[in-house]
XYZ file of C-alpha atoms in Angstrom:
747
model
C 165.323 67.599 -53.646
C 163.574 64.899 -52.516
C 164.228 62.324 -54.694
C 167.612 63.570 -54.254
C 167.467 62.737 -50.520
C 165.501 59.150 -51.459
C 168.525 58.100 -53.802
C 170.630 58.980 -50.436
C 169.352 56.711 -48.076
C 169.108 53.668 -51.047
C 173.065 53.695 -50.358
C 173.238 53.998 -47.134
C 170.876 51.090 -46.343
C 172.667 48.956 -48.773
C 175.609 50.395 -48.512
C 175.356 50.144 -44.305
C 173.922 46.070 -45.212
C 176.804 45.290 -46.332
C 178.686 46.678 -43.900
C 177.386 44.855 -41.675
C 177.392 41.530 -42.532
C 181.381 42.342 -43.144
C 181.991 43.117 -39.737
C 179.640 40.567 -37.852
C 182.380 38.133 -39.850
C 185.142 39.080 -38.606
C 184.465 39.887 -35.338
C 186.576 36.464 -33.639
C 189.182 37.203 -36.284
C 193.014 36.991 -35.017
C 194.736 40.097 -34.289
C 196.456 39.707 -37.840
C 193.763 40.458 -39.438
C 192.321 43.099 -37.744
C 195.136 45.009 -38.159
C 195.144 44.216 -42.091
C 191.203 44.664 -41.874
C 191.400 48.608 -40.179
C 194.835 49.713 -42.143
C 193.502 47.786 -45.516
C 190.114 49.766 -44.873
C 192.700 53.150 -44.223
C 195.027 52.725 -47.388
C 191.394 52.015 -49.092
C 190.111 55.706 -47.963
C 193.305 56.960 -48.385
C 193.206 55.929 -52.687
C 189.444 56.968 -52.881
C 189.880 60.406 -51.593
C 193.157 60.946 -54.227
C 190.061 60.161 -56.784
C 188.665 63.502 -57.804
C 185.299 61.685 -58.977
C 185.014 60.054 -55.403
C 183.500 63.394 -53.992
C 180.577 63.326 -56.390
C 177.727 60.919 -54.743
C 177.275 58.227 -54.876
C 180.645 57.328 -55.046
C 180.605 60.127 -52.297
C 178.600 57.701 -49.875
C 180.763 54.991 -50.881
C 183.823 56.382 -49.056
C 181.900 57.839 -45.805
C 180.398 54.485 -45.663
C 183.648 53.182 -45.537
C 185.479 55.264 -42.935
C 181.917 54.798 -40.773
C 183.009 51.123 -40.490
C 186.045 52.109 -39.455
C 184.580 54.529 -35.995
C 182.113 52.036 -35.175
C 184.315 48.957 -35.233
C 186.852 50.827 -32.942
C 183.602 51.909 -30.991
C 182.560 48.912 -31.190
C 185.738 47.295 -29.677
C 185.757 50.536 -27.283
C 182.478 49.066 -25.647
C 183.031 45.107 -25.745
C 186.803 44.388 -25.120
C 188.646 47.632 -23.739
C 186.720 48.494 -20.685
C 187.707 46.782 -17.616
C 186.896 48.005 -14.308
C 189.631 47.660 -11.333
C 188.846 50.434 -8.471
C 186.974 53.714 -8.766
C 189.294 56.003 -10.301
C 190.351 53.685 -13.016
C 186.746 53.587 -13.642
C 186.546 56.712 -13.438
C 188.647 57.387 -15.661
C 188.052 54.641 -18.002
C 184.385 55.592 -18.209
C 184.844 60.012 -18.873
C 186.901 59.363 -21.190
C 184.664 56.238 -22.615
C 181.694 58.926 -23.225
C 184.018 61.073 -24.560
C 184.996 58.979 -26.919
C 180.990 57.934 -27.899
C 180.598 61.957 -28.071
C 183.075 62.370 -30.473
C 182.266 59.500 -32.758
C 178.076 60.108 -32.757
C 179.029 63.608 -33.453
C 181.510 62.716 -36.695
C 178.741 59.572 -37.546
C 175.610 63.166 -37.833
C 178.477 65.360 -39.638
C 178.764 62.354 -41.857
C 174.610 62.084 -42.107
C 174.150 66.158 -42.920
C 176.815 66.245 -44.858
C 176.796 63.670 -47.817
C 174.834 65.084 -50.717
C 175.697 68.970 -50.294
C 172.559 70.820 -52.165
C 174.187 74.223 -54.119
C 171.391 75.945 -55.244
C 171.642 78.740 -58.123
C 169.497 82.103 -56.984
C 165.867 81.972 -58.610
C 165.394 85.041 -60.822
C 162.148 86.988 -60.198
C 159.420 87.155 -62.804
C 156.529 87.974 -63.412
C 155.906 91.778 -63.860
C 157.279 94.424 -60.812
C 153.917 95.016 -59.817
C 153.404 91.168 -58.814
C 155.841 91.237 -56.022
C 155.840 90.660 -53.089
C 156.603 94.045 -50.546
C 159.523 93.620 -48.128
C 160.034 94.830 -44.880
C 163.604 95.156 -44.084
C 164.049 94.764 -40.236
C 167.817 96.933 -38.665
C 167.897 96.236 -34.799
C 170.097 97.727 -33.047
C 171.217 98.400 -29.064
C 174.298 99.554 -28.699
C 176.361 99.628 -31.855
C 177.586 103.382 -33.256
C 175.305 105.117 -35.198
C 177.953 105.223 -38.357
C 177.484 101.431 -38.290
C 174.368 101.667 -38.270
C 173.325 104.744 -40.969
C 175.668 102.451 -43.469
C 173.557 99.162 -43.063
C 170.866 101.521 -43.636
C 171.884 103.401 -46.817
C 172.847 100.039 -48.069
C 168.851 98.777 -47.984
C 167.816 102.559 -49.467
C 169.896 101.157 -52.381
C 168.452 97.633 -52.590
C 167.263 96.863 -56.565
C 164.200 96.466 -55.603
C 161.068 98.769 -56.763
C 160.850 101.314 -54.251
C 157.341 101.262 -53.272
C 157.284 97.792 -53.028
C 159.986 98.646 -49.321
C 159.429 99.255 -45.830
C 162.273 100.287 -44.063
C 163.403 100.294 -40.156
C 165.339 101.272 -37.658
C 164.152 99.497 -35.020
C 166.512 100.634 -31.869
C 166.934 98.807 -28.352
C 169.355 101.458 -27.374
C 166.671 104.620 -26.879
C 163.684 102.767 -25.840
C 161.666 105.106 -22.952
C 162.504 103.089 -20.658
C 166.250 104.069 -21.211
C 165.265 107.372 -22.166
C 164.080 108.107 -18.427
C 166.739 106.066 -16.713
C 167.301 107.540 -12.762
C 171.177 107.476 -13.706
C 171.010 110.920 -15.983
C 174.192 109.995 -17.824
C 172.779 106.923 -18.921
C 169.244 108.715 -19.721
C 171.331 111.472 -21.753
C 173.082 109.035 -24.197
C 169.859 107.164 -25.391
C 168.283 110.795 -26.063
C 171.493 111.549 -27.589
C 171.030 108.092 -29.345
C 167.016 108.669 -30.066
C 168.618 111.848 -31.912
C 170.787 111.232 -33.769
C 169.024 107.710 -35.337
C 166.055 109.547 -35.186
C 167.287 112.086 -37.659
C 169.650 109.440 -39.721
C 165.735 107.531 -40.591
C 164.511 111.060 -41.152
C 167.608 111.917 -43.263
C 168.017 108.673 -45.464
C 163.681 108.152 -45.586
C 163.765 105.318 -43.748
C 160.994 104.641 -40.656
C 162.939 105.001 -37.035
C 160.785 102.619 -34.665
C 161.905 102.104 -30.676
C 159.825 100.604 -28.203
C 158.651 101.294 -24.364
C 160.537 98.866 -22.629
C 163.442 96.065 -23.335
C 161.638 92.989 -22.791
C 162.541 89.661 -23.948
C 166.013 90.947 -25.834
C 165.806 90.843 -30.293
C 162.564 88.722 -30.232
C 160.837 91.616 -28.731
C 161.984 94.182 -30.499
C 161.726 92.438 -33.963
C 157.793 90.975 -32.957
C 157.261 93.981 -31.095
C 158.081 95.484 -35.356
C 155.971 92.365 -36.458
C 153.190 93.928 -35.021
C 153.464 97.676 -36.636
C 150.427 97.181 -39.436
C 149.814 100.070 -40.716
C 152.444 102.474 -39.244
C 152.093 105.758 -40.824
C 155.919 106.810 -41.654
C 154.794 110.690 -41.873
C 157.970 111.877 -42.054
C 160.257 114.609 -44.538
C 163.484 114.105 -46.097
C 165.949 117.357 -44.618
C 169.794 117.804 -43.879
C 171.627 117.341 -45.768
C 171.635 115.421 -48.776
C 168.289 115.438 -48.879
C 167.888 116.203 -52.357
C 170.582 113.974 -53.564
C 168.441 110.416 -51.773
C 165.527 112.028 -53.328
C 167.266 111.848 -57.089
C 168.724 108.956 -56.463
C 168.138 106.153 -54.394
C 164.086 107.010 -55.192
C 162.550 107.356 -52.071
C 158.734 108.682 -53.311
C 156.777 107.846 -52.922
C 156.837 107.415 -49.626
C 156.774 103.599 -47.654
C 153.603 101.694 -48.146
C 151.875 101.497 -44.646
C 150.841 97.987 -45.071
C 152.839 95.393 -43.826
C 155.195 93.677 -46.329
C 154.306 89.801 -47.061
C 158.259 89.315 -46.411
C 160.895 90.441 -44.349
C 164.463 90.608 -44.672
C 166.815 90.465 -41.395
C 169.519 92.610 -41.049
C 171.796 92.436 -38.106
C 173.118 96.624 -38.067
C 176.280 96.070 -38.671
C 175.157 93.414 -41.641
C 175.210 95.269 -45.248
C 173.365 94.351 -47.942
C 174.666 93.969 -51.249
C 172.408 95.301 -53.764
C 170.938 92.217 -55.881
C 170.072 90.452 -52.566
C 166.204 90.816 -53.894
C 166.379 89.413 -57.099
C 168.679 86.701 -55.911
C 165.907 85.619 -53.218
C 162.653 86.050 -53.354
C 161.911 84.963 -56.850
C 162.189 81.425 -54.630
C 158.649 82.380 -52.334
C 157.708 82.925 -55.598
C 157.786 79.355 -56.420
C 156.745 77.761 -53.477
C 154.243 78.734 -50.966
C 154.980 76.519 -48.615
C 158.533 78.438 -47.664
C 159.214 80.152 -45.242
C 162.630 81.075 -45.658
C 165.433 82.071 -47.297
C 168.688 82.021 -45.437
C 172.049 83.222 -47.486
C 175.620 83.477 -45.941
C 177.175 85.588 -42.656
C 180.623 87.178 -44.278
C 182.980 89.222 -42.723
C 185.498 91.629 -43.783
C 187.136 91.722 -40.862
C 189.630 88.921 -38.923
C 187.363 87.149 -35.856
C 190.267 87.332 -33.149
C 191.313 83.680 -33.700
C 192.550 84.564 -37.165
C 193.580 88.567 -36.337
C 196.312 87.649 -33.433
C 197.651 84.621 -35.490
C 197.630 85.515 -38.680
C 195.593 83.224 -40.618
C 193.326 85.679 -41.615
C 194.749 86.455 -45.489
C 196.039 83.033 -45.799
C 193.068 79.900 -44.295
C 189.675 80.295 -44.459
C 187.753 82.146 -42.566
C 186.032 79.935 -38.698
C 182.486 80.567 -40.245
C 183.052 79.371 -44.211
C 182.666 75.574 -42.805
C 179.224 75.891 -41.744
C 178.198 78.068 -43.806
C 179.606 76.657 -47.232
C 179.253 73.013 -46.834
C 177.366 72.225 -43.565
C 174.572 74.542 -44.653
C 174.372 72.858 -48.011
C 174.607 69.721 -46.295
C 171.624 70.355 -44.176
C 169.570 71.704 -47.202
C 169.347 68.815 -48.827
C 167.633 67.398 -45.266
C 165.038 70.270 -45.841
C 166.842 71.603 -41.850
C 168.364 74.461 -43.096
C 167.903 76.961 -40.407
C 167.109 80.884 -40.007
C 170.628 82.421 -38.866
C 169.255 85.524 -37.147
C 170.266 87.788 -40.148
C 170.942 88.178 -44.407
C 167.841 85.721 -43.524
C 164.211 86.672 -46.009
C 160.807 85.007 -44.049
C 157.465 85.327 -44.712
C 155.711 86.908 -42.650
C 151.959 84.973 -42.540
C 154.159 81.842 -40.692
C 155.972 84.001 -38.940
C 152.622 85.471 -37.456
C 150.837 81.731 -37.120
C 153.288 80.512 -34.814
C 153.314 83.965 -32.431
C 156.186 85.645 -33.764
C 160.026 85.280 -33.594
C 160.224 83.360 -30.193
C 161.821 84.171 -27.478
C 161.657 81.002 -25.022
C 165.557 80.470 -25.857
C 168.454 83.032 -26.321
C 168.922 81.136 -30.275
C 165.981 82.814 -31.496
C 166.792 82.060 -35.300
C 167.270 78.510 -34.529
C 164.317 77.527 -32.210
C 162.272 79.989 -35.018
C 163.457 78.094 -37.401
C 162.413 74.543 -35.348
C 158.891 75.739 -34.961
C 158.444 76.518 -38.384
C 160.127 73.508 -39.617
C 157.728 71.036 -37.430
C 154.751 73.301 -39.311
C 155.287 70.743 -42.134
C 157.479 74.530 -43.793
C 160.261 74.961 -46.274
C 163.896 76.281 -45.828
C 166.404 76.904 -48.166
C 169.809 77.910 -48.243
C 171.074 80.056 -50.436
C 175.110 79.777 -50.797
C 176.263 83.107 -52.181
C 177.255 86.084 -49.818
C 175.072 88.970 -50.094
C 175.625 90.708 -47.340
C 178.886 91.569 -45.201
C 179.101 92.082 -41.626
C 181.450 92.283 -39.265
C 183.273 89.811 -36.241
C 183.711 90.349 -32.915
C 187.039 92.516 -32.431
C 188.481 90.945 -28.917
C 188.689 87.120 -27.822
C 187.093 88.431 -24.777
C 184.289 89.838 -26.852
C 184.601 86.107 -29.116
C 184.026 84.291 -25.875
C 181.240 86.258 -25.351
C 179.049 85.398 -28.663
C 179.818 81.954 -28.654
C 178.601 81.120 -25.142
C 175.254 82.439 -25.991
C 175.484 80.486 -29.069
C 175.971 77.607 -26.882
C 173.745 78.552 -24.075
C 170.763 78.766 -26.602
C 171.208 75.686 -28.458
C 171.610 73.316 -25.244
C 168.721 74.707 -24.359
C 166.840 74.030 -27.580
C 167.693 70.483 -26.699
C 165.674 70.344 -23.048
C 162.677 73.074 -23.549
C 162.140 71.776 -27.587
C 164.049 68.836 -27.333
C 164.056 67.808 -31.935
C 163.206 63.842 -31.272
C 159.976 64.626 -29.726
C 158.715 68.012 -31.018
C 155.987 66.649 -33.165
C 155.600 67.550 -37.049
C 159.540 66.814 -37.746
C 160.665 64.057 -39.821
C 163.277 62.265 -38.697
C 165.902 63.460 -41.217
C 164.854 66.963 -39.796
C 164.672 64.740 -36.224
C 168.744 64.089 -36.649
C 169.772 67.184 -38.576
C 168.609 69.752 -35.274
C 169.914 67.323 -33.219
C 173.574 67.414 -33.944
C 172.675 70.958 -34.259
C 172.212 70.863 -30.523
C 175.102 67.614 -29.571
C 177.898 69.746 -30.803
C 178.122 72.572 -28.345
C 179.469 69.736 -25.996
C 182.019 69.887 -27.049
C 183.803 71.811 -24.653
C 182.926 69.527 -21.492
C 184.915 66.428 -24.667
C 188.067 69.097 -25.027
C 188.658 69.421 -21.806
C 188.474 64.954 -21.165
C 190.814 64.997 -23.547
C 193.171 67.356 -22.662
C 192.718 65.840 -18.377
C 193.089 62.153 -19.801
C 197.445 61.557 -20.113
C 197.707 63.936 -17.268
C 195.553 61.724 -15.235
C 198.435 58.281 -15.826
C 201.186 60.712 -15.779
C 200.108 61.895 -12.805
C 198.616 59.868 -10.807
C 198.893 55.871 -12.699
C 195.093 56.127 -13.023
C 194.301 53.981 -16.270
C 191.839 55.705 -18.407
C 192.178 53.611 -21.378
C 192.864 49.571 -21.559
C 194.519 48.105 -24.496
C 197.361 46.519 -25.976
C 200.076 47.653 -28.462
C 197.928 45.858 -30.982
C 194.543 46.243 -30.090
C 195.898 49.811 -30.288
C 197.475 49.414 -34.036
C 194.577 47.918 -35.075
C 191.779 49.697 -34.082
C 192.613 53.155 -32.854
C 195.125 54.374 -35.442
C 192.899 53.323 -38.232
C 189.467 54.825 -36.978
C 191.469 58.366 -35.998
C 193.820 58.649 -39.494
C 190.218 58.048 -40.817
C 189.182 60.149 -38.908
C 190.946 62.911 -40.281
C 191.401 61.505 -43.609
C 186.966 62.655 -43.530
C 187.496 65.840 -41.875
C 189.575 67.264 -44.972
C 187.655 65.013 -47.321
C 184.579 66.524 -46.490
C 185.708 70.195 -45.368
C 189.197 70.107 -46.397
C 188.461 73.489 -48.958
C 186.707 75.631 -46.354
C 188.581 74.261 -43.157
C 192.313 73.427 -43.425
C 193.225 71.401 -41.805
C 193.337 70.757 -37.833
C 191.639 74.457 -37.068
C 188.140 73.117 -36.384
C 190.760 71.331 -33.183
C 192.180 74.249 -32.708
C 188.813 76.561 -32.480
C 187.250 73.765 -30.349
C 190.615 74.012 -28.046
C 190.290 77.435 -27.636
C 186.314 78.081 -26.535
C 186.346 74.932 -24.533
C 187.630 75.908 -20.742
C 185.754 79.009 -21.221
C 182.004 76.488 -22.395
C 182.641 73.820 -19.651
C 180.000 76.654 -17.179
C 178.282 77.251 -19.136
C 177.360 74.234 -20.391
C 176.521 72.890 -17.269
C 174.449 75.962 -15.756
C 172.488 75.599 -18.710
C 171.655 72.005 -18.183
C 170.925 72.711 -14.632
C 168.721 75.216 -14.846
C 167.611 75.557 -19.171
C 165.929 78.931 -18.330
C 168.806 80.827 -16.865
C 170.691 82.249 -19.263
C 169.931 86.088 -20.688
C 170.514 87.303 -24.231
C 173.954 89.338 -24.064
C 174.737 91.505 -27.419
C 178.280 90.818 -29.370
C 180.006 93.997 -29.553
C 180.661 94.889 -33.072
C 183.238 97.688 -34.703
C 185.843 98.051 -31.771
C 189.264 99.205 -32.393
C 192.672 97.932 -30.381
C 194.914 100.977 -29.359
C 197.327 98.856 -28.143
C 198.362 95.556 -27.621
C 197.228 93.077 -24.315
C 196.743 90.431 -22.642
C 192.810 88.777 -22.720
C 191.893 89.455 -18.901
C 190.891 85.240 -20.598
C 194.093 84.107 -20.558
C 194.658 82.688 -16.900
C 193.255 79.146 -17.460
C 195.744 78.290 -20.591
C 198.651 79.641 -18.462
C 197.611 77.073 -16.389
C 197.085 74.322 -19.221
C 200.678 75.285 -20.014
C 201.909 74.499 -16.536
C 200.215 71.255 -16.489
C 201.482 70.202 -20.086
C 204.698 70.290 -18.625
C 204.579 68.977 -15.481
C 203.106 66.179 -17.696
C 206.154 65.311 -19.483
C 208.738 66.067 -17.276
C 205.979 62.750 -15.198
C 206.494 60.967 -18.326
C 209.908 61.007 -17.627
C 210.089 60.737 -14.239
C 206.888 57.568 -14.617
C 209.611 56.256 -18.053
C 212.561 55.442 -15.539
C 209.943 54.268 -12.120
C 207.957 51.771 -14.436
C 209.666 50.484 -17.448
C 207.079 48.157 -17.677
C 204.551 50.546 -18.723
C 206.538 51.875 -21.742
C 203.752 51.658 -24.185
C 201.779 53.121 -21.895
C 203.512 56.178 -20.880
C 204.351 56.429 -25.318
C 200.981 56.842 -26.044
C 200.337 58.762 -23.128
C 203.829 61.079 -23.580
C 202.745 61.255 -27.342
C 198.780 62.653 -26.267
C 199.882 65.588 -23.868
C 202.573 66.937 -26.651
C 199.576 66.816 -28.819
C 197.507 68.704 -26.440
C 200.316 71.259 -25.609
C 201.126 72.054 -28.469
C 197.640 73.757 -29.227
C 198.067 75.099 -25.106
C 200.706 77.334 -27.347
C 198.056 78.104 -30.448
C 195.879 79.110 -27.516
C 197.906 81.137 -25.913
C 199.460 83.346 -28.958
C 194.898 83.709 -29.694
C 194.589 85.381 -26.490
C 197.477 88.250 -26.809
C 195.544 90.754 -27.987
C 197.155 92.253 -31.517
C 196.375 96.694 -32.134
C 193.446 97.450 -34.508
C 193.806 101.280 -35.224
C 191.476 101.049 -38.842
C 188.844 102.966 -37.992
C 187.456 100.794 -41.374
C 188.416 96.893 -42.372
C 190.175 96.846 -46.169
C 189.451 93.896 -47.775
C 190.897 91.590 -51.247
C 189.378 93.169 -53.997
C 190.277 92.598 -57.341
C 189.299 94.574 -60.972
C 190.009 97.900 -62.693
C 189.350 101.261 -61.913
C 190.618 105.150 -62.856
C 192.749 107.622 -61.272
C 192.077 111.038 -62.462
C 194.172 113.814 -61.280
C 192.536 117.101 -61.384
C 197.055 118.865 -61.102
C 197.904 116.778 -64.268
C 194.699 116.723 -65.882
C 195.556 113.100 -66.694
C 193.757 109.364 -65.874
C 195.649 106.259 -65.052
C 194.619 103.035 -65.101
C 194.910 101.506 -61.570
C 193.921 97.259 -60.668
C 192.354 98.108 -57.676
C 193.850 95.789 -54.960
C 191.683 96.538 -51.479
C 188.915 98.637 -50.472
C 187.545 100.104 -47.947
C 184.824 102.552 -46.344
C 187.750 104.185 -45.976
C 189.986 104.307 -49.313
C 191.816 101.501 -51.124
C 194.796 100.395 -52.609
C 195.784 100.090 -56.278
C 198.482 99.511 -58.750
C 198.826 102.168 -60.887
C 199.146 100.596 -64.631
C 200.742 103.438 -65.951
C 203.510 106.719 -64.708
C 203.089 109.415 -62.909
C 204.392 112.343 -61.431
C 202.026 112.337 -58.114
C 202.688 114.368 -55.110
C 201.555 113.866 -51.361
C 198.724 114.431 -50.168
C 196.952 114.612 -54.585
C 194.038 115.205 -54.793
C 192.079 112.958 -57.216
C 189.394 111.111 -58.226
C 188.138 107.833 -58.377
C 185.982 106.413 -61.700
C 185.033 102.924 -61.568
C 182.148 100.892 -63.539
C 178.725 101.397 -61.480
C 175.411 99.796 -61.769
C 172.487 100.599 -63.960
C 174.839 102.869 -65.997
C 175.716 105.119 -63.629
C 179.812 104.651 -63.126
C 181.404 105.828 -60.270
C 183.147 109.080 -59.247
C 184.552 109.266 -56.004
C 186.330 111.833 -54.441
C 189.926 111.336 -52.596
C 193.315 111.924 -51.878
C 196.466 110.128 -52.799
C 198.078 109.637 -49.456
C 200.795 107.108 -49.805
C 202.842 105.857 -53.005
C 205.448 103.347 -52.512
C 207.468 100.263 -53.532
C 205.797 97.186 -52.510
C 206.753 93.352 -53.383
C 208.372 95.900 -56.513
C 205.340 96.936 -57.359
C 204.200 100.448 -57.044
C 201.604 100.891 -54.964
C 199.156 103.807 -54.466
C 197.069 104.194 -50.765
C 193.712 106.306 -51.333
C 191.158 107.881 -49.045
C 187.577 108.553 -49.110
C 187.153 111.930 -49.120
C 183.254 112.145 -47.991
C 182.048 116.011 -48.334
C 178.688 114.706 -47.863
C 176.320 112.097 -47.352
C 175.696 111.967 -51.194
C 179.187 111.228 -51.758
C 179.378 108.346 -47.886
C 176.551 106.857 -49.755
C 178.599 107.081 -53.178
C 181.165 104.515 -51.331
C 179.158 102.235 -49.660
C 177.624 101.721 -52.643
C 180.874 101.017 -54.131
C 182.353 98.823 -51.546
C 179.682 96.871 -50.564
C 176.896 96.403 -53.997
C 178.671 93.919 -55.567
C 178.032 90.728 -54.386
C 180.545 89.401 -57.062
C 183.081 90.583 -55.236
C 182.026 88.974 -52.284
C 182.427 85.721 -54.085
C 185.867 86.470 -55.905
C 186.694 87.066 -52.100
C 185.555 83.090 -51.025
C 187.028 81.838 -53.967
C 190.617 83.559 -53.964
C 190.770 83.153 -50.312
C 189.173 78.836 -51.222
C 192.518 78.103 -52.782
C 193.460 74.630 -53.264
C 193.473 72.145 -50.225
C 196.481 71.660 -48.292
C 197.455 68.617 -47.577
C 197.154 67.204 -44.554
C 201.307 67.368 -42.428
C 201.312 70.417 -44.158
C 198.233 71.969 -43.156
C 199.722 70.920 -39.346
C 203.179 72.411 -39.958
C 201.694 75.535 -40.676
C 199.454 75.060 -37.446
C 203.196 74.068 -35.625
C 205.047 77.330 -37.245
C 202.001 79.799 -36.033
C 202.096 78.807 -32.440
C 205.733 79.194 -32.272
C 205.624 82.160 -33.654
C 202.623 83.393 -31.526
C 204.098 82.246 -28.129
C 207.731 83.940 -29.071
C 205.507 87.079 -29.556
C 203.878 87.026 -26.685
C 206.784 86.089 -24.485
C 208.619 88.877 -25.992
C 206.376 92.036 -25.715
C 205.103 90.682 -23.053
C 208.978 91.263 -21.643
C 209.339 94.633 -23.320
């Protein structure tokens, strides 16, 4: 890895020097040459992008350097040729736009550096005798999530393919602390006691350790750090309750959990369910490198976030988080800057204890902890294999709450532990952490990009000073070049213009968050993102008001353009540019209006695409029907029968499927739906859950095999969508969402 990063730096240095010489030679060239240079480089980028060999280094480096040249050339033009300060308001508007553009170019170039040579690791198998394998503590922190969610994750942890005597599994409950159980409000105290008794009973039945604190101090970091201090903890619990005998026999809970602390910590949010092979694929890295403090794996989500759900893009487009977990983290890993993401990660206890545990100066305790440990000269690894399945926020309000917390935390890191000045980091790590922090200023830039054309159309404020030929020679090659590069780097994990959509839908709410955090970096408080909600009916999100304001302003901007065209015909080019700019903004506001109209979500369990073959045994007929899986969830599954059978409504069936370690699954169920879908017979089956043993089997069947999540990732990755087609697809989504919202709002 070190050799690869050194080679990359050499390529970057040599290529950058040559491009600088080219730029220096063109400084005083005629406009016609600048047009040729800009569009010539853009055409070359387009041709290179079509060549598969240019996805691999070192050719990849050449592509990125050519694109960087176009953007730096544009920034030099903006800095030295286009800033003309005449009046106060013109100067203010011009500087705001210039700073927003400069920010965008900086993030763009930093992103190129991060993603220049992604490191795609493979799992490292465990070595040596099992007796020599490190012990592992599994931490499942929880606050207010439903006990059923916590139980599902805890059951999956008991099924991890790892020696049971090497595991301690902890449910760390901050929702029933002593402080909450003694709350002066009797209703709150009663709820806390009910939670305490429920989760403690679940823990005793599963043979895991339930722990809660006296007080809720320092949020998630405080909860985890108290668990880190549970040295010599003696569970002293006996298995009891329904299903205990099955668990003893099949999950191998005896002997009881070890008393000494685990050498490694597996940290899982309570809605993040691990596959059986998680430890088998990650612990081996720690055996190889004693300086390793972290193995991070992707967060894979079984349900759409509100943007994907309300616009209907979950099945047809890569998930929003996949750009980070399937591309950016791989790039960070090359520079030894892949950071802790709060869950789905394995950490070495020794190094956590050396820095005082999970850090708590910011509300993104995960990234902060990684920053501090990297500054100690320790190493991290990112394994791009989905082995933990979690839940996305269900509502737009919760989505904004989650992103606001991420924004606050990363800006706190920038203010309180600035990676540029932090001792111990190498310069590459400083660049990577700086990129991760600066990214969250996008809300301010998006707001400036929205209001800039309106300032001109409404008030005649000249926010941009350039002739037609300068726009054609500098600005357009830069804009089209960034679109090409974004598609080149992330096209398989993010469809065209989806990044603009996600930034647009968050920006209005993040602006006050950014400003308040910069003014007082210590003011933010940790707020948990609610998970597992169901929506009984459609409704308009309370956060929709800003988008109605933006919608109105955009329409007024179009009318102002018509007026200005007739009143100031000599400004035709500037009017056309701002009209096009405003129309582009308007289209994304339409998309945002579709996002804030919350659609129903009545399913108790989320279904996800799956493939493979199972057998459906029908006791009434005494026959077995082979069937192809269509989708699966904790509640049931959908199959395509591969043979005809005279089934009846509510038919009792048994689903048989290959299992693990030679033990096949045999899951009781009912056949609730027998229908034709696109000319094919489809059966909808609901699992029967008579006891805990049956539910544990279902958890293992649904969540146990990491290959299923990998297949789902690949199924959604598909081929890259052409840029023009991607933009047209977004327009269709926006139009349908707006029409649907307007139509239902009048019902």
